[in-house]
Amino acid sequence: QVHVVESGGGLVQPGGSLRLSCTASGSDISVYQMGWYRQAPGSQRDWVATITRGVAKSYTDSVKDRFTISISDALNTAYLQMDNLTLNDTAVYYCFANVRAPPAYSLTYYWGQGTQVTVSS
């Protein structure tokens, strides 16, 4: 069984920073990708950033040059450093992990519980 647990949300003023963390755990898992989506009130869930094989990073245009995704050496904990936050970044952020796990070892997405990020003056 795979567990994805995230933390690090909170309230911050415009221009401030937050760092989200997300850990994927389970017996004999292999992480292929980790990343985040976000969902603002009344909106659909939108993709934010992904890190693949611990190296390749991609971002949605609205967060490029402000958000940085990284991953631990063990490749099971991802971080999203969010700088220069704006009101439009307010949302619930959902971490995902795309992993291979027993018994089938096929790539499967697992989701965290979500963490609230509120940008407000």
Coordinates of N, CA, C and O in Angstrom, one line a residue, residues 10-78:
G10 N -0.3 27.1 4.5 CA -0.5 28.1 5.5 C -0.9 29.4 4.9 O -1.3 29.5 3.7
L11 N -0.9 30.5 5.7 CA -1.3 31.8 5.3 C 0.0 32.7 5.1 O 0.9 32.7 6.0
V12 N 0.0 33.4 4.0 CA 1.2 34.2 3.8 C 0.7 35.5 3.0 O -0.3 35.5 2.3
Q13 N 1.5 36.6 3.2 CA 1.1 37.8 2.5 C 1.6 37.8 1.1 O 2.6 37.0 0.8
P14 N 1.0 38.6 0.2 CA 1.6 38.7 -1.2 C 3.0 39.0 -1.2 O 3.5 39.8 -0.4
G15 N 3.8 38.3 -2.0 CA 5.2 38.5 -2.1 C 6.0 37.5 -1.2 O 7.2 37.5 -1.2
G16 N 5.3 36.8 -0.3 CA 5.9 35.9 0.6 C 6.2 34.6 0.0 O 6.0 34.3 -1.2
S17 N 6.7 33.7 0.9 CA 7.2 32.4 0.4 C 6.6 31.3 1.3 O 6.4 31.5 2.5
L18 N 6.4 30.1 0.8 CA 6.1 28.9 1.5 C 6.8 27.7 0.8 O 7.1 27.8 -0.4
R19 N 7.0 26.7 1.6 CA 7.5 25.4 1.0 C 6.6 24.3 1.4 O 6.4 24.1 2.6
L20 N 6.2 23.6 0.4 CA 5.4 22.4 0.6 C 6.3 21.1 0.5 O 7.3 21.1 -0.2
S21 N 6.0 20.1 1.3 CA 6.7 18.9 1.3 C 5.7 17.7 1.0 O 4.5 17.8 1.4
C22 N 6.2 16.7 0.4 CA 5.3 15.5 0.1 C 6.2 14.3 0.1 O 7.2 14.2 -0.6
T23 N 5.7 13.3 0.9 CA 6.5 12.1 1.0 C 5.6 10.9 0.6 O 4.5 10.7 1.1
A24 N 6.2 10.1 -0.3 CA 5.5 8.8 -0.7 C 6.2 7.7 0.0 O 7.4 7.6 0.0
S25 N 5.4 6.8 0.6 CA 6.0 5.7 1.3 C 5.2 4.4 1.0 O 4.0 4.4 0.7
G26 N 5.9 3.3 1.2 CA 5.3 2.0 1.0 C 6.3 0.9 0.8 O 7.5 1.3 0.5
S27 N 5.9 -0.3 0.9 CA 6.9 -1.4 0.7 C 7.2 -1.6 -0.7 O 6.4 -1.8 -1.6
D28 N 8.5 -1.6 -1.0 CA 9.1 -1.9 -2.3 C 8.5 -1.0 -3.5 O 8.2 -1.5 -4.5
I29 N 8.4 0.3 -3.2 CA 7.9 1.2 -4.2 C 9.1 1.8 -5.0 O 10.1 2.0 -4.4
S30 N 8.8 2.2 -6.2 CA 9.8 2.9 -7.0 C 9.1 4.2 -7.6 O 8.1 4.1 -8.3
V31 N 9.6 5.4 -7.2 CA 8.9 6.6 -7.6 C 9.4 7.0 -9.0 O 10.6 7.1 -9.2
Y32 N 8.5 7.3 -9.9 CA 8.8 7.8 -11.2 C 8.6 9.3 -11.3 O 9.5 10.0 -11.9
Q33 N 7.5 9.7 -10.8 CA 7.3 11.2 -10.8 C 6.6 11.6 -9.5 O 5.9 10.8 -8.8
M34 N 6.9 12.9 -9.1 CA 6.1 13.5 -8.1 C 5.8 14.9 -8.5 O 6.5 15.5 -9.3
G35 N 4.8 15.5 -7.9 CA 4.4 16.9 -8.3 C 3.2 17.3 -7.5 O 2.7 16.7 -6.6
W36 N 2.7 18.5 -8.0 CA 1.5 19.1 -7.4 C 0.5 19.6 -8.4 O 0.9 20.0 -9.6
Y37 N -0.8 19.5 -8.1 CA -1.9 20.2 -8.7 C -2.4 21.1 -7.6 O -2.1 21.0 -6.4
R38 N -3.3 22.1 -8.1 CA -3.9 22.9 -7.1 C -5.3 23.2 -7.6 O -5.6 23.2 -8.8
Q39 N -6.2 23.5 -6.6 CA -7.6 23.8 -6.9 C -8.1 25.0 -6.1 O -8.1 24.9 -4.9
A40 N -8.4 26.0 -6.8 CA -9.0 27.2 -6.2 C -10.5 27.0 -6.0 O -11.1 26.2 -6.7
P41 N -11.1 27.8 -5.1 CA -12.5 27.7 -4.9 C -13.3 27.9 -6.2 O -13.0 28.9 -6.9
G42 N -14.2 27.0 -6.5 CA -15.0 27.1 -7.7 C -14.3 26.8 -9.0 O -14.9 27.1 -10.1
S43 N -13.1 26.3 -8.9 CA -12.3 26.0 -10.1 C -12.0 24.6 -10.2 O -12.1 23.8 -9.3
Q44 N -11.5 24.2 -11.4 CA -11.1 22.8 -11.6 C -9.7 22.6 -11.0 O -9.0 23.6 -10.7
R45 N -9.2 21.4 -10.8 CA -7.9 21.1 -10.3 C -6.9 21.3 -11.5 O -7.1 20.7 -12.6
D46 N -5.9 22.1 -11.3 CA -4.9 22.4 -12.4 C -3.6 22.0 -12.0 O -3.1 22.1 -10.8
W47 N -2.8 21.5 -13.0 CA -1.5 21.1 -12.8 C -0.5 22.2 -12.5 O -0.7 23.3 -13.1
V48 N 0.4 22.0 -11.6 CA 1.4 23.1 -11.2 C 2.8 22.7 -11.6 O 3.5 23.5 -12.3
A49 N 3.3 21.6 -11.1 CA 4.7 21.2 -11.4 C 4.9 19.7 -11.2 O 4.1 19.1 -10.5
T50 N 5.9 19.2 -11.9 CA 6.3 17.8 -11.9 C 7.8 17.6 -11.9 O 8.5 18.4 -12.6
I51 N 8.3 16.7 -11.2 CA 9.7 16.3 -11.3 C 9.7 14.8 -11.7 O 9.0 14.0 -11.0
T52 N 10.4 14.4 -12.7 CA 10.4 13.1 -13.3 C 11.8 12.4 -13.1 O 12.8 13.1 -13.5
R53 N 11.8 11.2 -12.6 CA 13.0 10.5 -12.4 C 14.0 11.3 -11.6 O 15.2 11.1 -11.8
G54 N 13.5 12.2 -10.8 CA 14.4 13.0 -9.9 C 15.2 14.0 -10.6 O 16.0 14.7 -9.9
V55 N 14.9 14.2 -11.9 CA 15.8 15.2 -12.6 C 15.0 16.2 -13.4 O 15.1 17.4 -13.3
A56 N 14.1 15.7 -14.3 CA 13.4 16.5 -15.3 C 12.3 17.3 -14.5 O 11.4 16.7 -13.9
K57 N 12.3 18.6 -14.7 CA 11.3 19.5 -14.0 C 10.5 20.2 -15.0 O 11.0 20.7 -16.0
S58 N 9.2 20.3 -14.7 CA 8.3 21.1 -15.6 C 7.3 21.9 -14.7 O 7.0 21.4 -13.6
Y59 N 6.9 23.0 -15.2 CA 6.0 23.9 -14.5 C 4.9 24.5 -15.4 O 5.2 24.7 -16.6
T60 N 3.8 24.8 -14.8 CA 2.8 25.5 -15.6 C 3.3 27.0 -15.7 O 4.1 27.5 -14.9
D61 N 2.9 27.7 -16.8 CA 3.5 29.0 -17.1 C 3.3 30.0 -16.0 O 4.2 30.8 -15.7
S62 N 2.2 29.9 -15.3 CA 1.9 31.0 -14.3 C 2.9 30.9 -13.0 O 2.9 31.8 -12.3
V63 N 3.6 29.8 -12.9 CA 4.5 29.7 -11.7 C 6.0 29.6 -12.1 O 6.8 29.6 -11.2
K64 N 6.2 29.6 -13.4 CA 7.7 29.5 -13.8 C 8.4 30.7 -13.2 O 7.8 31.8 -13.2
D65 N 9.6 30.6 -12.8 CA 10.5 31.6 -12.2 C 10.0 32.0 -10.8 O 10.7 32.9 -10.2
R66 N 9.0 31.4 -10.3 CA 8.6 31.7 -8.9 C 8.6 30.4 -8.0 O 8.9 30.5 -6.8
F67 N 8.2 29.3 -8.6 CA 8.2 28.0 -7.9 C 9.3 27.2 -8.3 O 9.7 27.2 -9.5
T68 N 9.8 26.4 -7.4 CA 10.9 25.4 -7.7 C 10.6 24.1 -7.1 O 10.3 24.0 -5.8
I69 N 10.6 23.1 -7.9 CA 10.3 21.7 -7.4 C 11.7 21.0 -7.3 O 12.6 21.2 -8.1
S70 N 11.8 20.2 -6.2 CA 13.0 19.4 -6.0 C 12.6 18.1 -5.3 O 11.4 17.9 -4.9
I71 N 13.6 17.2 -5.2 CA 13.3 15.9 -4.6 C 14.5 15.5 -3.7 O 15.6 15.9 -4.0
S72 N 14.2 14.7 -2.7 CA 15.3 14.2 -1.8 C 16.1 13.2 -2.6 O 15.7 12.6 -3.6
D73 N 17.3 12.9 -2.0 CA 18.2 11.9 -2.6 C 17.6 10.5 -2.7 O 17.8 9.7 -3.6
A74 N 16.7 10.2 -1.7 CA 16.0 8.9 -1.7 C 14.9 8.9 -2.7 O 14.3 7.8 -2.9
L75 N 14.6 10.0 -3.4 CA 13.6 10.1 -4.4 C 12.2 9.9 -3.9 O 11.3 9.5 -4.7
N76 N 11.9 10.0 -2.6 CA 10.6 9.8 -2.2 C 9.9 11.0 -1.5 O 8.8 10.9 -1.1
T77 N 10.7 12.1 -1.3 CA 10.1 13.3 -0.7 C 10.4 14.4 -1.7 O 11.5 14.7 -2.1
A78 N 9.3 15.1 -2.1 CA 9.4 16.2 -3.0 C 9.1 17.5 -2.3 O 8.3 17.5 -1.3

